[in-house]
PDB file of C-alpha atoms in Angstrom:
ATOM      1  CA  MET K   6     181.257  71.512 115.284  1.00 79.00           C
ATOM      2  CA  SER K   7     179.699  69.422 112.706  1.00 82.00           C
ATOM      3  CA  ARG K   8     181.075  69.994 109.210  1.00 95.00           C
ATOM      4  CA  VAL K   9     179.637  67.436 106.980  1.00 98.00           C
ATOM      5  CA  VAL K  10     181.130  66.308 103.421  1.00 98.00           C
ATOM      6  CA  ARG K  11     179.633  64.076 101.417  1.00 98.00           C
ATOM      7  CA  ALA K  12     182.008  61.708  99.729  1.00 99.00           C
ATOM      8  CA  ALA K  13     181.555  58.813  97.529  1.00 99.00           C
ATOM      9  CA  VAL K  14     183.996  56.011  96.385  1.00 98.00           C
ATOM     10  CA  VAL K  15     183.284  52.940  93.265  1.00 98.00           C
ATOM     11  CA  GLN K  16     185.241  50.017  93.003  1.00 98.00           C
ATOM     12  CA  THR K  17     184.549  48.533  89.398  1.00 98.00           C
ATOM     13  CA  ALA K  18     185.569  45.573  87.166  1.00 97.00           C
ATOM     14  CA  TRP K  19     187.505  45.474  84.356  1.00 98.00           C
ATOM     15  CA  THR K  20     185.543  46.059  80.888  1.00 97.00           C
ATOM     16  CA  GLY K  21     187.644  45.081  78.353  1.00 97.00           C
ATOM     17  CA  ASP K  22     189.169  48.245  77.420  1.00 97.00           C
ATOM     18  CA  LYS K  23     190.227  51.422  78.055  1.00 98.00           C
ATOM     19  CA  ALA K  24     187.672  53.962  76.400  1.00 98.00           C
ATOM     20  CA  SER K  25     184.969  51.596  78.060  1.00 98.00           C
ATOM     21  CA  MET K  26     186.196  52.001  81.665  1.00 98.00           C
ATOM     22  CA  LEU K  27     186.822  56.053  81.252  1.00 98.00           C
ATOM     23  CA  ASP K  28     183.417  56.197  80.478  1.00 98.00           C
ATOM     24  CA  ARG K  29     182.161  53.866  83.026  1.00 98.00           C
ATOM     25  CA  HIS K  30     184.193  56.123  85.534  1.00 98.00           C
ATOM     26  CA  GLU K  31     182.313  59.353  84.253  1.00 98.00           C
ATOM     27  CA  GLU K  32     179.284  57.644  84.714  1.00 98.00           C
ATOM     28  CA  HIS K  33     179.835  56.731  88.030  1.00 98.00           C
ATOM     29  CA  ALA K  34     180.868  60.155  88.869  1.00 98.00           C
ATOM     30  CA  ARG K  35     177.274  61.661  87.721  1.00 98.00           C
ATOM     31  CA  ALA K  36     175.511  59.092  89.602  1.00 98.00           C
ATOM     32  CA  ALA K  37     177.692  60.403  92.751  1.00 98.00           C
ATOM     33  CA  ALA K  38     177.126  63.807  92.217  1.00 98.00           C
ATOM     34  CA  ALA K  39     173.190  63.390  92.016  1.00 98.00           C
ATOM     35  CA  GLN K  40     173.210  62.036  95.173  1.00 98.00           C
ATOM     36  CA  GLY K  41     175.076  64.871  96.547  1.00 98.00           C
ATOM     37  CA  ALA K  42     178.591  64.252  96.782  1.00 98.00           C
ATOM     38  CA  GLN K  43     180.914  66.848  97.281  1.00 98.00           C
ATOM     39  CA  VAL K  44     184.208  64.514  96.377  1.00 98.00           C
ATOM     40  CA  MET K  45     184.910  61.116  94.780  1.00 99.00           C
ATOM     41  CA  CYS K  46     187.973  58.962  94.503  1.00 98.00           C
ATOM     42  CA  PHE K  47     188.425  56.279  91.954  1.00 98.00           C
ATOM     43  CA  GLN K  48     190.151  52.488  92.233  1.00 98.00           C
ATOM     44  CA  GLU K  49     194.105  51.733  91.552  1.00 98.00           C
ATOM     45  CA  LEU K  50     194.752  52.728  87.997  1.00 98.00           C
ATOM     46  CA  PHE K  51     191.437  52.916  87.412  1.00 98.00           C
ATOM     47  CA  TYR K  52     191.331  52.958  83.448  1.00 98.00           C
ATOM     48  CA  GLY K  53     192.990  50.067  82.750  1.00 98.00           C
ATOM     49  CA  PRO K  54     193.391  46.236  84.137  1.00 98.00           C
ATOM     50  CA  TYR K  55     195.722  45.445  86.820  1.00 98.00           C
ATOM     51  CA  PHE K  56     198.178  44.981  84.481  1.00 98.00           C
ATOM     52  CA  CYS K  57     201.333  44.040  87.068  1.00 98.00           C
ATOM     53  CA  GLN K  58     200.274  40.526  87.187  1.00 98.00           C
ATOM     54  CA  VAL K  59     202.673  39.886  84.201  1.00 98.00           C
ATOM     55  CA  GLN K  60     206.030  41.831  82.846  1.00 98.00           C
ATOM     56  CA  GLU K  61     204.853  42.834  79.749  1.00 98.00           C
ATOM     57  CA  THR K  62     206.580  46.622  78.224  1.00 97.00           C
ATOM     58  CA  GLU K  63     203.228  47.071  75.984  1.00 97.00           C
ATOM     59  CA  TYR K  64     201.412  48.031  79.547  1.00 98.00           C
ATOM     60  CA  TYR K  65     204.108  51.251  79.375  1.00 98.00           C
ATOM     61  CA  ASP K  66     201.311  52.929  76.677  1.00 98.00           C
ATOM     62  CA  TYR K  67     198.838  53.153  79.887  1.00 98.00           C
ATOM     63  CA  ALA K  68     200.736  56.096  81.171  1.00 98.00           C
ATOM     64  CA  GLU K  69     199.867  59.518  80.430  1.00 98.00           C
ATOM     65  CA  ALA K  70     201.368  63.135  81.260  1.00 98.00           C
ATOM     66  CA  VAL K  71     200.027  64.705  84.708  1.00 98.00           C
ATOM     67  CA  PRO K  72     198.203  67.053  84.549  1.00 98.00           C
ATOM     68  CA  ASP K  73     198.296  67.236  80.701  1.00 98.00           C
ATOM     69  CA  GLY K  74     197.246  64.125  79.519  1.00 98.00           C
ATOM     70  CA  PRO K  75     194.027  62.998  78.222  1.00 98.00           C
ATOM     71  CA  THR K  76     192.640  61.438  81.441  1.00 98.00           C
ATOM     72  CA  VAL K  77     193.692  63.774  83.836  1.00 98.00           C
ATOM     73  CA  GLN K  78     192.414  66.920  81.524  1.00 98.00           C
ATOM     74  CA  ARG K  79     189.255  65.011  80.885  1.00 98.00           C
ATOM     75  CA  PHE K  80     188.369  64.820  84.686  1.00 98.00           C
ATOM     76  CA  SER K  81     189.353  68.054  85.423  1.00 98.00           C
ATOM     77  CA  ALA K  82     186.908  69.310  83.127  1.00 98.00           C
ATOM     78  CA  LEU K  83     183.786  67.125  85.074  1.00 98.00           C
ATOM     79  CA  ALA K  84     185.215  67.931  88.136  1.00 98.00           C
ATOM     80  CA  LYS K  85     184.087  71.605  87.147  1.00 98.00           C
ATOM     81  CA  GLU K  86     181.018  70.475  85.360  1.00 98.00           C
ATOM     82  CA  LEU K  87     179.996  68.513  88.577  1.00 98.00           C
ATOM     83  CA  GLY K  88     181.478  70.709  91.132  1.00 98.00           C
ATOM     84  CA  MET K  89     183.010  67.696  93.026  1.00 98.00           C
ATOM     85  CA  VAL K  90     186.880  67.243  94.215  1.00 98.00           C
ATOM     86  CA  MET K  91     188.218  64.629  91.988  1.00 98.00           C
ATOM     87  CA  VAL K  92     190.961  62.372  93.102  1.00 99.00           C
ATOM     88  CA  LEU K  93     192.401  60.136  90.141  1.00 99.00           C
ATOM     89  CA  PRO K  94     195.072  57.499  90.066  1.00 98.00           C
ATOM     90  CA  VAL K  95     196.101  56.687  87.004  1.00 98.00           C
ATOM     91  CA  TYR K  96     199.622  55.840  85.469  1.00 98.00           C
ATOM     92  CA  GLU K  97     201.792  58.626  85.106  1.00 98.00           C
ATOM     93  CA  ARG K  98     204.905  59.267  82.661  1.00 98.00           C
ATOM     94  CA  GLU K  99     207.109  61.715  83.471  1.00 98.00           C
ATOM     95  CA  GLN K 100     209.463  61.714  80.879  1.00 97.00           C
ATOM     96  CA  ALA K 101     210.379  58.086  78.743  1.00 95.00           C
ATOM     97  CA  GLY K 102     211.409  55.490  81.322  1.00 95.00           C
ATOM     98  CA  PHE K 103     210.272  57.371  83.903  1.00 98.00           C
ATOM     99  CA  LEU K 104     207.017  56.051  85.149  1.00 98.00           C
ATOM    100  CA  TYR K 105     204.964  56.349  88.609  1.00 98.00           C
ATOM    101  CA  ASN K 106     201.900  55.324  89.929  1.00 99.00           C
ATOM    102  CA  THR K 107     200.592  58.167  90.432  1.00 98.00           C
ATOM    103  CA  ALA K 108     197.176  59.624  91.807  1.00 99.00           C
ATOM    104  CA  ALA K 109     196.071  63.746  90.608  1.00 98.00           C
ATOM    105  CA  VAL K 110     194.373  65.803  92.692  1.00 99.00           C
ATOM    106  CA  VAL K 111     191.616  68.251  90.497  1.00 98.00           C
ATOM    107  CA  ASP K 112     189.417  71.136  93.402  1.00 98.00           C
ATOM    108  CA  ALA K 113     185.846  71.348  92.834  1.00 98.00           C
ATOM    109  CA  ASP K 114     186.476  74.324  89.769  1.00 98.00           C
ATOM    110  CA  GLY K 115     188.616  71.922  87.813  1.00 98.00           C
ATOM    111  CA  THR K 116     191.937  73.099  89.289  1.00 98.00           C
ATOM    112  CA  TYR K 117     194.725  70.642  88.963  1.00 98.00           C
ATOM    113  CA  LEU K 118     196.303  70.692  92.699  1.00 98.00           C
ATOM    114  CA  GLY K 119     198.738  68.572  92.265  1.00 98.00           C
ATOM    115  CA  LYS K 120     199.869  64.991  92.661  1.00 98.00           C
ATOM    116  CA  TYR K 121     200.551  61.905  95.032  1.00 98.00           C
ATOM    117  CA  ARG K 122     203.416  58.996  93.852  1.00 98.00           C
ATOM    118  CA  LYS K 123     202.846  55.562  95.562  1.00 98.00           C
ATOM    119  CA  HIS K 124     205.851  54.716  97.616  1.00 98.00           C
ATOM    120  CA  HIS K 125     206.208  51.916  98.532  1.00 98.00           C
ATOM    121  CA  ILE K 126     206.620  49.598  95.290  1.00 98.00           C
ATOM    122  CA  PRO K 127     206.757  45.260  95.485  1.00 97.00           C
ATOM    123  CA  GLN K 128     207.495  42.867  93.737  1.00 97.00           C
ATOM    124  CA  VAL K 129     206.168  39.868  93.991  1.00 95.00           C
ATOM    125  CA  LYS K 130     204.055  36.880  92.292  1.00 94.00           C
ATOM    126  CA  GLY K 131     200.662  38.653  91.119  1.00 94.00           C
ATOM    127  CA  PHE K 132     202.089  42.023  91.796  1.00 97.00           C
ATOM    128  CA  TRP K 133     205.422  43.188  89.947  1.00 98.00           C
ATOM    129  CA  GLU K 134     204.918  46.487  90.028  1.00 98.00           C
ATOM    130  CA  LYS K 135     208.862  47.564  90.105  1.00 98.00           C
ATOM    131  CA  PHE K 136     208.582  46.419  86.665  1.00 98.00           C
ATOM    132  CA  TYR K 137     206.309  49.523  85.509  1.00 98.00           C
ATOM    133  CA  PHE K 138     206.774  51.852  88.350  1.00 98.00           C
ATOM    134  CA  ARG K 139     209.620  54.282  90.002  1.00 98.00           C
ATOM    135  CA  PRO K 140     209.414  54.796  93.813  1.00 98.00           C
ATOM    136  CA  GLY K 141     207.164  57.844  94.795  1.00 98.00           C
ATOM    137  CA  ASN K 142     209.440  61.395  95.163  1.00 98.00           C
ATOM    138  CA  LEU K 143     207.296  63.586  96.020  1.00 98.00           C
ATOM    139  CA  GLY K 144     206.331  63.326  99.421  1.00 98.00           C
ATOM    140  CA  TRP K 145     203.119  63.285 101.016  1.00 98.00           C
ATOM    141  CA  PRO K 146     201.065  66.138 100.135  1.00 98.00           C
ATOM    142  CA  VAL K 147     198.508  67.846 101.599  1.00 98.00           C
ATOM    143  CA  PHE K 148     195.829  69.412  99.059  1.00 98.00           C
ATOM    144  CA  ASP K 149     193.785  71.894 100.259  1.00 98.00           C
ATOM    145  CA  THR K 150     189.977  71.833  98.842  1.00 98.00           C
ATOM    146  CA  ALA K 151     187.016  72.895  98.394  1.00 98.00           C
ATOM    147  CA  VAL K 152     185.943  69.921 100.925  1.00 98.00           C
ATOM    148  CA  GLY K 153     188.284  70.565 103.374  1.00 98.00           C
ATOM    149  CA  LYS K 154     192.375  68.807 103.835  1.00 98.00           C
ATOM    150  CA  VAL K 155     192.906  65.828 101.455  1.00 98.00           C
ATOM    151  CA  GLY K 156     195.718  63.070 101.361  1.00 98.00           C
ATOM    152  CA  VAL K 157     196.390  60.271  99.266  1.00 98.00           C
ATOM    153  CA  TYR K 158     198.093  57.023  99.986  1.00 98.00           C
ATOM    154  CA  ILE K 159     198.040  54.088  97.389  1.00 98.00           C
ATOM    155  CA  CYS K 160     197.369  50.052  97.666  1.00 98.00           C
ATOM    156  CA  TYR K 161     200.778  48.660  99.133  1.00 98.00           C
ATOM    157  CA  ASP K 162     201.237  52.174 101.089  1.00 98.00           C
ATOM    158  CA  ARG K 163     199.098  51.034 103.506  1.00 98.00           C
ATOM    159  CA  HIS K 164     201.520  48.168 105.207  1.00 97.00           C
ATOM    160  CA  PHE K 165     203.689  51.272 106.494  1.00 97.00           C
ATOM    161  CA  PRO K 166     202.019  53.364 108.661  1.00 97.00           C
ATOM    162  CA  GLU K 167     205.260  56.214 108.682  1.00 96.00           C
ATOM    163  CA  GLY K 168     203.479  57.754 105.690  1.00 98.00           C
ATOM    164  CA  TRP K 169     199.608  57.356 107.348  1.00 98.00           C
ATOM    165  CA  ARG K 170     201.092  59.557 110.384  1.00 98.00           C
ATOM    166  CA  ALA K 171     203.236  62.000 108.239  1.00 98.00           C
ATOM    167  CA  LEU K 172     199.664  63.185 105.884  1.00 98.00           C
ATOM    168  CA  GLY K 173     197.876  63.270 109.656  1.00 98.00           C
ATOM    169  CA  LEU K 174     200.938  65.548 110.640  1.00 98.00           C
ATOM    170  CA  ALA K 175     200.586  67.601 107.695  1.00 98.00           C
ATOM    171  CA  GLY K 176     196.616  68.519 108.551  1.00 98.00           C
ATOM    172  CA  ALA K 177     194.711  65.816 106.423  1.00 98.00           C
ATOM    173  CA  GLU K 178     191.424  65.604 107.563  1.00 98.00           C
ATOM    174  CA  ILE K 179     190.326  62.587 104.953  1.00 98.00           C
ATOM    175  CA  VAL K 180     192.428  59.862 103.068  1.00 99.00           C
ATOM    176  CA  PHE K 181     191.970  58.364 100.038  1.00 99.00           C
ATOM    177  CA  ASN K 182     194.022  54.713  99.239  1.00 98.00           C
ATOM    178  CA  PRO K 183     193.134  53.685  96.195  1.00 98.00           C
ATOM    179  CA  SER K 184     193.861  49.904  95.751  1.00 98.00           C
ATOM    180  CA  ALA K 185     194.001  46.670  93.984  1.00 97.00           C
ATOM    181  CA  THR K 186     194.230  43.955  96.255  1.00 96.00           C
ATOM    182  CA  SER K 187     193.331  40.150  95.738  1.00 96.00           C
ATOM    183  CA  ARG K 188     191.460  37.270  98.048  1.00 94.00           C
ATOM    184  CA  GLY K 189     193.740  35.936 100.276  1.00 89.00           C
ATOM    185  CA  LEU K 190     196.218  37.066 103.235  1.00 79.00           C
ATOM    186  CA  SER K 191     195.324  40.715 102.194  1.00 89.00           C
ATOM    187  CA  ASN K 192     191.843  39.885 103.100  1.00 92.00           C
ATOM    188  CA  TYR K 193     192.497  40.356 107.315  1.00 94.00           C
ATOM    189  CA  LEU K 194     194.727  43.077 106.770  1.00 96.00           C
ATOM    190  CA  TRP K 195     192.060  45.070 104.381  1.00 97.00           C
ATOM    191  CA  LYS K 196     189.656  44.784 107.477  1.00 96.00           C
ATOM    192  CA  LEU K 197     192.038  46.047 110.000  1.00 97.00           C
ATOM    193  CA  GLU K 198     195.047  47.788 108.475  1.00 97.00           C
ATOM    194  CA  GLN K 199     192.496  51.200 107.333  1.00 98.00           C
ATOM    195  CA  PRO K 200     190.310  51.286 110.728  1.00 98.00           C
ATOM    196  CA  ALA K 201     194.057  51.334 112.663  1.00 98.00           C
ATOM    197  CA  ALA K 202     195.596  53.934 110.752  1.00 98.00           C
ATOM    198  CA  ALA K 203     192.258  56.145 111.109  1.00 98.00           C
ATOM    199  CA  ALA K 204     192.030  55.940 114.294  1.00 98.00           C
ATOM    200  CA  ALA K 205     195.823  55.977 115.248  1.00 98.00           C
ATOM    201  CA  ASN K 206     196.099  59.373 113.390  1.00 98.00           C
ATOM    202  CA  MET K 207     192.321  60.598 114.351  1.00 98.00           C
ATOM    203  CA  TYR K 208     190.844  61.283 110.276  1.00 98.00           C
ATOM    204  CA  PHE K 209     189.105  59.626 107.684  1.00 99.00           C
ATOM    205  CA  VAL K 210     190.036  56.724 105.718  1.00 99.00           C
ATOM    206  CA  ALA K 211     188.615  55.665 102.036  1.00 98.00           C
ATOM    207  CA  ALA K 212     189.441  52.276 101.026  1.00 98.00           C
ATOM    208  CA  ILE K 213     188.620  51.271  97.681  1.00 98.00           C
ATOM    209  CA  ASN K 214     189.573  48.534  96.011  1.00 98.00           C
ATOM    210  CA  ARG K 215     188.620  47.318  92.436  1.00 98.00           C
ATOM    211  CA  VAL K 216     186.509  43.723  91.882  1.00 98.00           C
ATOM    212  CA  GLY K 217     186.654  40.122  89.979  1.00 97.00           C
ATOM    213  CA  VAL K 218     188.806  38.498  88.099  1.00 97.00           C
ATOM    214  CA  GLU K 219     190.892  40.204  85.058  1.00 97.00           C
ATOM    215  CA  PRO K 220     192.177  38.080  82.072  1.00 96.00           C
ATOM    216  CA  LEU K 221     195.842  39.013  82.687  1.00 97.00           C
ATOM    217  CA  GLY K 222     195.800  36.889  85.664  1.00 95.00           C
ATOM    218  CA  ASP K 223     193.954  34.906  88.820  1.00 94.00           C
ATOM    219  CA  ASP K 224     194.392  37.935  91.228  1.00 96.00           C
ATOM    220  CA  ASP K 225     190.710  37.761  92.515  1.00 97.00           C
ATOM    221  CA  PHE K 226     190.158  41.328  93.779  1.00 98.00           C
ATOM    222  CA  TYR K 227     187.376  41.678  96.461  1.00 98.00           C
ATOM    223  CA  GLY K 228     186.310  44.941  96.518  1.00 98.00           C
ATOM    224  CA  THR K 229     184.659  45.978 100.290  1.00 98.00           C
ATOM    225  CA  SER K 230     185.490  49.629  99.482  1.00 98.00           C
ATOM    226  CA  TYR K 231     184.376  51.721 103.132  1.00 98.00           C
ATOM    227  CA  PHE K 232     184.809  54.542 104.874  1.00 99.00           C
ATOM    228  CA  ALA K 233     186.170  54.777 107.583  1.00 98.00           C
ATOM    229  CA  ASP K 234     186.278  57.697 110.980  1.00 98.00           C
ATOM    230  CA  PRO K 235     188.399  58.801 113.536  1.00 98.00           C
ATOM    231  CA  ARG K 236     187.755  56.119 116.272  1.00 98.00           C
ATOM    232  CA  GLY K 237     188.338  53.558 113.267  1.00 98.00           C
ATOM    233  CA  GLN K 238     184.450  52.455 112.843  1.00 98.00           C
ATOM    234  CA  LEU K 239     183.065  51.904 109.759  1.00 98.00           C
ATOM    235  CA  VAL K 240     180.644  54.993 108.241  1.00 98.00           C
ATOM    236  CA  GLY K 241     177.967  52.532 106.901  1.00 98.00           C
ATOM    237  CA  ASP K 242     178.805  49.299 105.566  1.00 98.00           C
ATOM    238  CA  ALA K 243     181.480  48.122 103.340  1.00 98.00           C
ATOM    239  CA  ALA K 244     181.023  47.314  99.438  1.00 98.00           C
ATOM    240  CA  SER K 245     179.951  44.102  97.938  1.00 98.00           C
ATOM    241  CA  GLY K 246     182.793  42.136  97.901  1.00 97.00           C
ATOM    242  CA  HIS K 247     182.087  40.433  94.454  1.00 97.00           C
ATOM    243  CA  ASP K 248     179.737  43.024  92.441  1.00 98.00           C
ATOM    244  CA  GLU K 249     180.389  46.575  90.959  1.00 98.00           C
ATOM    245  CA  GLU K 250     179.518  49.512  93.746  1.00 98.00           C
ATOM    246  CA  LEU K 251     179.114  53.188  93.945  1.00 98.00           C
ATOM    247  CA  VAL K 252     179.304  54.073  97.622  1.00 98.00           C
ATOM    248  CA  VAL K 253     178.484  57.679  99.041  1.00 98.00           C
ATOM    249  CA  ARG K 254     178.852  58.519 102.855  1.00 98.00           C
ATOM    250  CA  ASP K 255     178.436  61.443 104.673  1.00 98.00           C
ATOM    251  CA  LEU K 256     181.293  62.063 106.841  1.00 98.00           C
ATOM    252  CA  ASP K 257     181.310  64.600 109.536  1.00 98.00           C
ATOM    253  CA  LEU K 258     184.547  66.356 109.581  1.00 98.00           C
ATOM    254  CA  GLY K 259     184.001  67.707 112.776  1.00 97.00           C
ATOM    255  CA  LEU K 260     184.392  64.275 114.606  1.00 98.00           C
ATOM    256  CA  ILE K 261     188.247  64.675 113.978  1.00 98.00           C
ATOM    257  CA  GLU K 262     188.259  67.582 116.473  1.00 97.00           C
ATOM    258  CA  GLU K 263     186.592  65.900 118.852  1.00 97.00           C
ATOM    259  CA  VAL K 264     188.241  62.399 119.054  1.00 98.00           C
ATOM    260  CA  ARG K 265     192.122  64.448 118.717  1.00 97.00           C
ATOM    261  CA  ASN K 266     190.456  65.933 121.804  1.00 97.00           C
ATOM    262  CA  GLN K 267     190.444  62.532 123.951  1.00 97.00           C
ATOM    263  CA  TRP K 268     193.497  61.422 122.411  1.00 96.00           C
ATOM    264  CA  ALA K 269     195.462  63.813 122.431  1.00 95.00           C
ATOM    265  CA  PHE K 270     198.025  61.482 120.064  1.00 97.00           C
ATOM    266  CA  TYR K 271     199.472  64.168 118.805  1.00 96.00           C
ATOM    267  CA  ARG K 272     200.048  65.374 121.949  1.00 96.00           C
ATOM    268  CA  ASP K 273     201.964  62.972 123.043  1.00 97.00           C
ATOM    269  CA  ARG K 274     204.250  62.143 120.294  1.00 96.00           C
ATOM    270  CA  ARG K 275     207.922  61.512 121.027  1.00 96.00           C
ATOM    271  CA  PRO K 276     209.879  63.211 118.044  1.00 95.00           C
ATOM    272  CA  ASP K 277     213.171  63.220 119.961  1.00 95.00           C
ATOM    273  CA  ALA K 278     212.847  59.907 121.056  1.00 96.00           C
ATOM    274  CA  TYR K 279     212.261  58.643 117.421  1.00 94.00           C
ATOM    275  CA  GLY K 280     215.838  59.168 115.491  1.00 93.00           C
ATOM    276  CA  PRO K 281     216.913  55.554 115.248  1.00 92.00           C
ATOM    277  CA  LEU K 282     213.777  54.185 113.772  1.00 89.00           C
ATOM    278  CA  VAL K 283     214.995  56.274 110.560  1.00 87.00           C
ATOM    279  CA  GLU K 284     218.569  54.995 111.229  1.00 87.00           C
ATOM    280  CA  GLY K 285     218.749  51.350 109.819  1.00 74.00           C
TER     281      GLY K 285
END
């Protein structure tokens, strides 16, 4: 049975300051709502630069409380005004020294539903994330929203199939993956991994990436945000590889049941045989 949800993602370039980034994202949210979007996700650490290109304690100041900090409060009010579910990837401060790469999920009536904390934290040149973030410790929650069951995975997480599967087992219908990924080796994986995860788990995946080169380093963020359906096929075209862009697509959640009836991957799983996978 057809059940269409209009979803939006936006890829943006760093404007130079937090206040204008917040304003820019509000403008995009209003534009998405004007096109009928019912759910929207921003890019990883959306109101700042990708400061993980350097290791400087001054960037700890970007962290805020979730949900009581100013950014989540502002966009919760906007979600209520627009009647739109919002996924807000922010830098979270739980307490001094307890900082996380987090996404808050807000329902269409402005209600804060909970948060996901990024599990897998890289520490390589240009992506010094262990300097800024503790590993996520809240599992892989799925949020029951006005548009359906929504999950979140964040950037580097996408290289690890376990979380994708955990979200599927928990009932996710749309999984948003906000990212900050730059040109080079990851381009090929960006096109491969998330459609593969959508197909393997038979749900929709929204892949969001920022664009441009920022003053803190030479990472060249290549955009190309997209939606993939439960067969791993793109829903419309991917976004620009260079320019800021709002992407709005209709997702027929009824396709999930159709594909699962055809492939039956969940029926044929063998969890009784998988114990050795987590013994190492």
